[in-house]
Coordinates of C-alpha atoms in Angstrom, one line a residue:
X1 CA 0.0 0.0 0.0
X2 CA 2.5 2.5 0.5
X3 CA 4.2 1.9 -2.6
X4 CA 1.5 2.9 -4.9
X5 CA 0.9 5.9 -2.0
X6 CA 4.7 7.2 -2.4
X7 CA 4.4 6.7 -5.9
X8 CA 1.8 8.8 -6.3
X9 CA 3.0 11.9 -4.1
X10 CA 6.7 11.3 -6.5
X11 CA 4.4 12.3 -9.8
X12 CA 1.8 14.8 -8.5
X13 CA 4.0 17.6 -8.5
X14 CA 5.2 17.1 -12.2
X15 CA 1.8 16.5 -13.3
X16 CA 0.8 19.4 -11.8
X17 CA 2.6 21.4 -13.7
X18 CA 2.1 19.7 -16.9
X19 CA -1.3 20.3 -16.0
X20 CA -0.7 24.2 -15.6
X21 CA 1.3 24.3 -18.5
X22 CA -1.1 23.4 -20.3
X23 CA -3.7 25.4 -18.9
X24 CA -1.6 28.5 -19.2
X25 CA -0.4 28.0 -22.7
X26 CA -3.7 27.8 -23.8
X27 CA -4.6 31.4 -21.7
X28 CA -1.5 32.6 -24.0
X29 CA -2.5 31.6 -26.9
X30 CA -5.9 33.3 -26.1
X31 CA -4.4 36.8 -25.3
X32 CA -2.0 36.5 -28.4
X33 CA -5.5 35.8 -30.4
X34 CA -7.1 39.1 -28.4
X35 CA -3.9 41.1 -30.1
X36 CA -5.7 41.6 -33.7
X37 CA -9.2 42.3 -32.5
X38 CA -8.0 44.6 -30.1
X39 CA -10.2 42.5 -27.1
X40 CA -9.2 44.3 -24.5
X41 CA -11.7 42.1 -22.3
X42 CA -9.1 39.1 -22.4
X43 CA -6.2 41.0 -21.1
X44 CA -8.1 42.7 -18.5
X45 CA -9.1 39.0 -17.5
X46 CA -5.2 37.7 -17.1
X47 CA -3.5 40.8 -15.9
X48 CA -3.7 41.4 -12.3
X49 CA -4.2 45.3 -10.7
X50 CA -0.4 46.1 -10.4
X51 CA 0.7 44.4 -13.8
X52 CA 3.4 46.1 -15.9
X53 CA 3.8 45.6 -19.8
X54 CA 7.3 46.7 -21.5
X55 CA 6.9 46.5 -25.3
X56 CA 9.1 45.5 -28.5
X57 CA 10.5 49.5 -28.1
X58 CA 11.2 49.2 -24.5
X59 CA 8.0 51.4 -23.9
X60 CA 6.6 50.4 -20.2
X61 CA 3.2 50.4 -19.6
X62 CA 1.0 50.1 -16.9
X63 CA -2.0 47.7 -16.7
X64 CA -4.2 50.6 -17.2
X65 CA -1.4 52.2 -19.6
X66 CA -1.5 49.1 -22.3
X67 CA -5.1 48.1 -22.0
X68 CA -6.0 52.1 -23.3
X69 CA -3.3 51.7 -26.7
X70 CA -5.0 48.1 -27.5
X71 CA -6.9 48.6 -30.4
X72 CA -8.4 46.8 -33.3
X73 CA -6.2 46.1 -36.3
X74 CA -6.8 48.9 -39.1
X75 CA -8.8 48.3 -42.1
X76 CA -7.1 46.2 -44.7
X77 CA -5.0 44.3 -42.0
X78 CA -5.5 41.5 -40.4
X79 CA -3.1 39.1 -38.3
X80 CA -2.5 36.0 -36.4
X81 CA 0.4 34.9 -33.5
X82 CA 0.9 31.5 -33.1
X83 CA 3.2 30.5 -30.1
X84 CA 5.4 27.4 -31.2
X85 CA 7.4 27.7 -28.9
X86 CA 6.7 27.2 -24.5
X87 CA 8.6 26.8 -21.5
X88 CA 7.2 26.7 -17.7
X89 CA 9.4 27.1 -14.7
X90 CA 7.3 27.3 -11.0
X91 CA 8.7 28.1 -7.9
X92 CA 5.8 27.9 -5.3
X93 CA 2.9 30.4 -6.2
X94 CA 4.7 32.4 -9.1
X95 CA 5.7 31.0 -12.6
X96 CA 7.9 32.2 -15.2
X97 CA 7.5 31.5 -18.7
X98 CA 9.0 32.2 -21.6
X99 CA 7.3 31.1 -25.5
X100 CA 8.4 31.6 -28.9
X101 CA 5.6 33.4 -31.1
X102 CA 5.1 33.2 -35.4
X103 CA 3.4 36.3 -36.9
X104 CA 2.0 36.6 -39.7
X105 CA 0.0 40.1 -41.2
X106 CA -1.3 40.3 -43.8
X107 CA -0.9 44.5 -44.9
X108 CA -2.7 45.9 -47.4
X109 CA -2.3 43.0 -50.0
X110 CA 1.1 41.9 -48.5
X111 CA 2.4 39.6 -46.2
X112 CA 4.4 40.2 -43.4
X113 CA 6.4 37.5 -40.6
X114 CA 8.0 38.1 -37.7
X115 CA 8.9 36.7 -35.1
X116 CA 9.7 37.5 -31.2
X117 CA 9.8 36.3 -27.6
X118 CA 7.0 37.2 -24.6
X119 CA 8.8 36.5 -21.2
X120 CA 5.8 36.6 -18.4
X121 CA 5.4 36.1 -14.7
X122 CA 2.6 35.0 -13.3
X123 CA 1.0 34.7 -9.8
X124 CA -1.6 32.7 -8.3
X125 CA -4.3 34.9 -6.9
X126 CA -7.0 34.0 -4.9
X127 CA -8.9 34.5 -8.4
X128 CA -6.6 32.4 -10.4
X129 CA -3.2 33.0 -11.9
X130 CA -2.3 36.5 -12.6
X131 CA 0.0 38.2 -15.2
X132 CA 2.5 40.3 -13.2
X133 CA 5.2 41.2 -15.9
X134 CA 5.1 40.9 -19.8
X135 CA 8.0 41.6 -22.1
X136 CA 8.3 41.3 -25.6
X137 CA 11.2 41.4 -27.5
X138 CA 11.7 40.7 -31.5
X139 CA 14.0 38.8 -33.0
X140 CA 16.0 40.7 -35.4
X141 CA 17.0 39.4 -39.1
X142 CA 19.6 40.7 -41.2
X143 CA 18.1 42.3 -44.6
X144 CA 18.5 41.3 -47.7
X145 CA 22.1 42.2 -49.4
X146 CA 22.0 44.2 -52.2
X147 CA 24.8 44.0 -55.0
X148 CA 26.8 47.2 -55.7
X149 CA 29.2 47.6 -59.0
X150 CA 33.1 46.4 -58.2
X151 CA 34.0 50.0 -58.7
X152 CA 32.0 50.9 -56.0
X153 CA 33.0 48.5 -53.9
X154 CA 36.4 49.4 -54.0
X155 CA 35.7 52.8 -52.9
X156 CA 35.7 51.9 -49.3
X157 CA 39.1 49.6 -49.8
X158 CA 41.6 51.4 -46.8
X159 CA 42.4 51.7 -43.3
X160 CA 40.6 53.2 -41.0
X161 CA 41.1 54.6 -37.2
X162 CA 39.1 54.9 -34.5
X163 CA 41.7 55.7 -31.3
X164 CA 45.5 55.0 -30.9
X165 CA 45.3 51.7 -31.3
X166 CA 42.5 51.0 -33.0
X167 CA 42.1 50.4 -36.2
X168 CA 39.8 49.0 -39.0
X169 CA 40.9 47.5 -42.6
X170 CA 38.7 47.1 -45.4
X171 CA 39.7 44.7 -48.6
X172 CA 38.4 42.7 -52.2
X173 CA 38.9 39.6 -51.8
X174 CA 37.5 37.4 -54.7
X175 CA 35.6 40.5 -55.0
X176 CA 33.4 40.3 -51.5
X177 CA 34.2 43.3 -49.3
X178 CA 36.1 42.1 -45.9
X179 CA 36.9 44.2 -43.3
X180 CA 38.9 43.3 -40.2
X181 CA 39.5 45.0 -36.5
X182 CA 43.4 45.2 -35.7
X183 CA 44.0 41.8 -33.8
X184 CA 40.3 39.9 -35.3
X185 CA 40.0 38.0 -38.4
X186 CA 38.4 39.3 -41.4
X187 CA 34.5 38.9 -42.2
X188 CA 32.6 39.6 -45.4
X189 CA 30.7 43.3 -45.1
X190 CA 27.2 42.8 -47.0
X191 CA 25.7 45.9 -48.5
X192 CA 22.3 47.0 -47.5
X193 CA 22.5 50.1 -49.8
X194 CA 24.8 52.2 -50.9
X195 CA 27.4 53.7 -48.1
X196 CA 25.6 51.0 -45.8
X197 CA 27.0 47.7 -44.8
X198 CA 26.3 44.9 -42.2
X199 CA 28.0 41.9 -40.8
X200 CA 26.1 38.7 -41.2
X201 CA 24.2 37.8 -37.8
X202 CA 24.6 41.2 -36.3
X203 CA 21.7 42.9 -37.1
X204 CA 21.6 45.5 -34.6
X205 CA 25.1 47.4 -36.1
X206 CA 25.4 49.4 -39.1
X207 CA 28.6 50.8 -40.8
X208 CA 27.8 54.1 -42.3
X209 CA 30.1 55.6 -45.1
X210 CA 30.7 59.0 -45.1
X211 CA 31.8 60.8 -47.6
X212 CA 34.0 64.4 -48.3
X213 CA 32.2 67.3 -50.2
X214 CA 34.1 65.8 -53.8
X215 CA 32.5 62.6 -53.0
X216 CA 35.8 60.4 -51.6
X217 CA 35.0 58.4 -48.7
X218 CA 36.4 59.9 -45.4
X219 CA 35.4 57.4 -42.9
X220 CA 33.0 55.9 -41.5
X221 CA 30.3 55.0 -38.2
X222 CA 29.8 51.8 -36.2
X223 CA 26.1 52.4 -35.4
X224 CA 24.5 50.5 -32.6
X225 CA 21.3 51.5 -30.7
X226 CA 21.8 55.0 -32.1
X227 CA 25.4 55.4 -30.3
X228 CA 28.1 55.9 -33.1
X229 CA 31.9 54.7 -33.0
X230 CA 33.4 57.0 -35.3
X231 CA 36.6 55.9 -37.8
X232 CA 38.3 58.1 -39.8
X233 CA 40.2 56.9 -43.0
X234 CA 44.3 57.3 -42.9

């Protein structure tokens, strides 16, 4: 008898949360199906009184705050999140959870994807589990690489210096553009327009060509978050 009995107290915790899992992922997918409709109904449902909301442009909002901006799509729009991704940690009365959401929009005859993260906490309540803290944060891509002319390219070919000891060099090579920090191997530089380049798989820096008043290139700016590391040409 007390196999079955020890047994039994060994799974209910686990199951218990599989349960809630469950239960929550499905009060997720609800509020990320309230987004299009603007139902402001089901997020005043979830959220408890003191719940905060900090958005994909680090804007934070009150309960009160986020439910008054949550509005039906505009007309010929129309969207739907689907979370593919979910993950459940509890620790007593409060759970954190983290899931991985597909957008798609469809905008004025095209068709939009994206796709971010929504990290929550919730509570239990005495009237069920509460959001306490949403955050939602996109995943970036890198955009498409246009071609420029070779000429073009090798505009940009030089050194460049940043401080002291700092510099930058920019090469052809098999005619790709490489550039390569003093001390760091050299990686292809991908052309978003002209004067603009990127780094494969860091989406959130530019480098920003500038160019004199007779159109030579003088130097350039590593932009990141809107903070600039500036290198002039030697």
């Amino acid at each position: 008898m007390l196999i079955p009995f020890a047994l039994s107290l060994a799974l209910a915790g686990p199951v218990a949360d599989s349960v809630l899992e469950r239960t929550l992922r499905a009060k997720d997918q609800a509020l990320m199906d309230a987004f299009a409709p603007g139902d402001r109904a089901v997020w005043a449902s979830a959220m408890a009184p003191d719940a905060v909301y900090l958005d994909e442009n680090n804007v934070l909002m009150t309960r009160a705050a986020f439910l008054a901006q949550l509005r039906p799509l505009p007309p010929n729009t129309s969207g739907h999140i689907a979370i593919v991704k979910y993950t459940m940690r509890r620790a007593g009365d409060t759970v954190a959870v983290v899931h991985q959401d597909a957008e798609s929009e469809y905008y004025h005859g095209q068709m939009l994807h994206a796709t971010f993260f929504m990290s929550e906490t919730w509570h239990r309540t005495p009237g069920g589990w509460r959001l306490m803290l949403m955050h939602e944060s996109n995943v970036l891509r890198d955009p498409p690489a246009a071609r420029l002319p070779a000429s073009l390219l090798a505009s940009y070919v030089g050194t460049y210096r940043a401080g002291p000891d700092l510099t930058y060099t920019i090469s052809l090579a098999n005619g790709v553009l490489v550039g390569a920090r003093n001390g760091r191997p050299p990686v292809p530089l991908l052309a978003e327009v002209r004067d603009v380049f990127f780094v494969a798989g860091q989406p959130r820096t530019r480098k920003i060509f500038q160019r004199s008043a007779g159109g030579a290139v003088a130097g350039f700016v590593d932009r990141r978050e809107g903070e600039d590391v500036v290198w002039k040409r030697t």
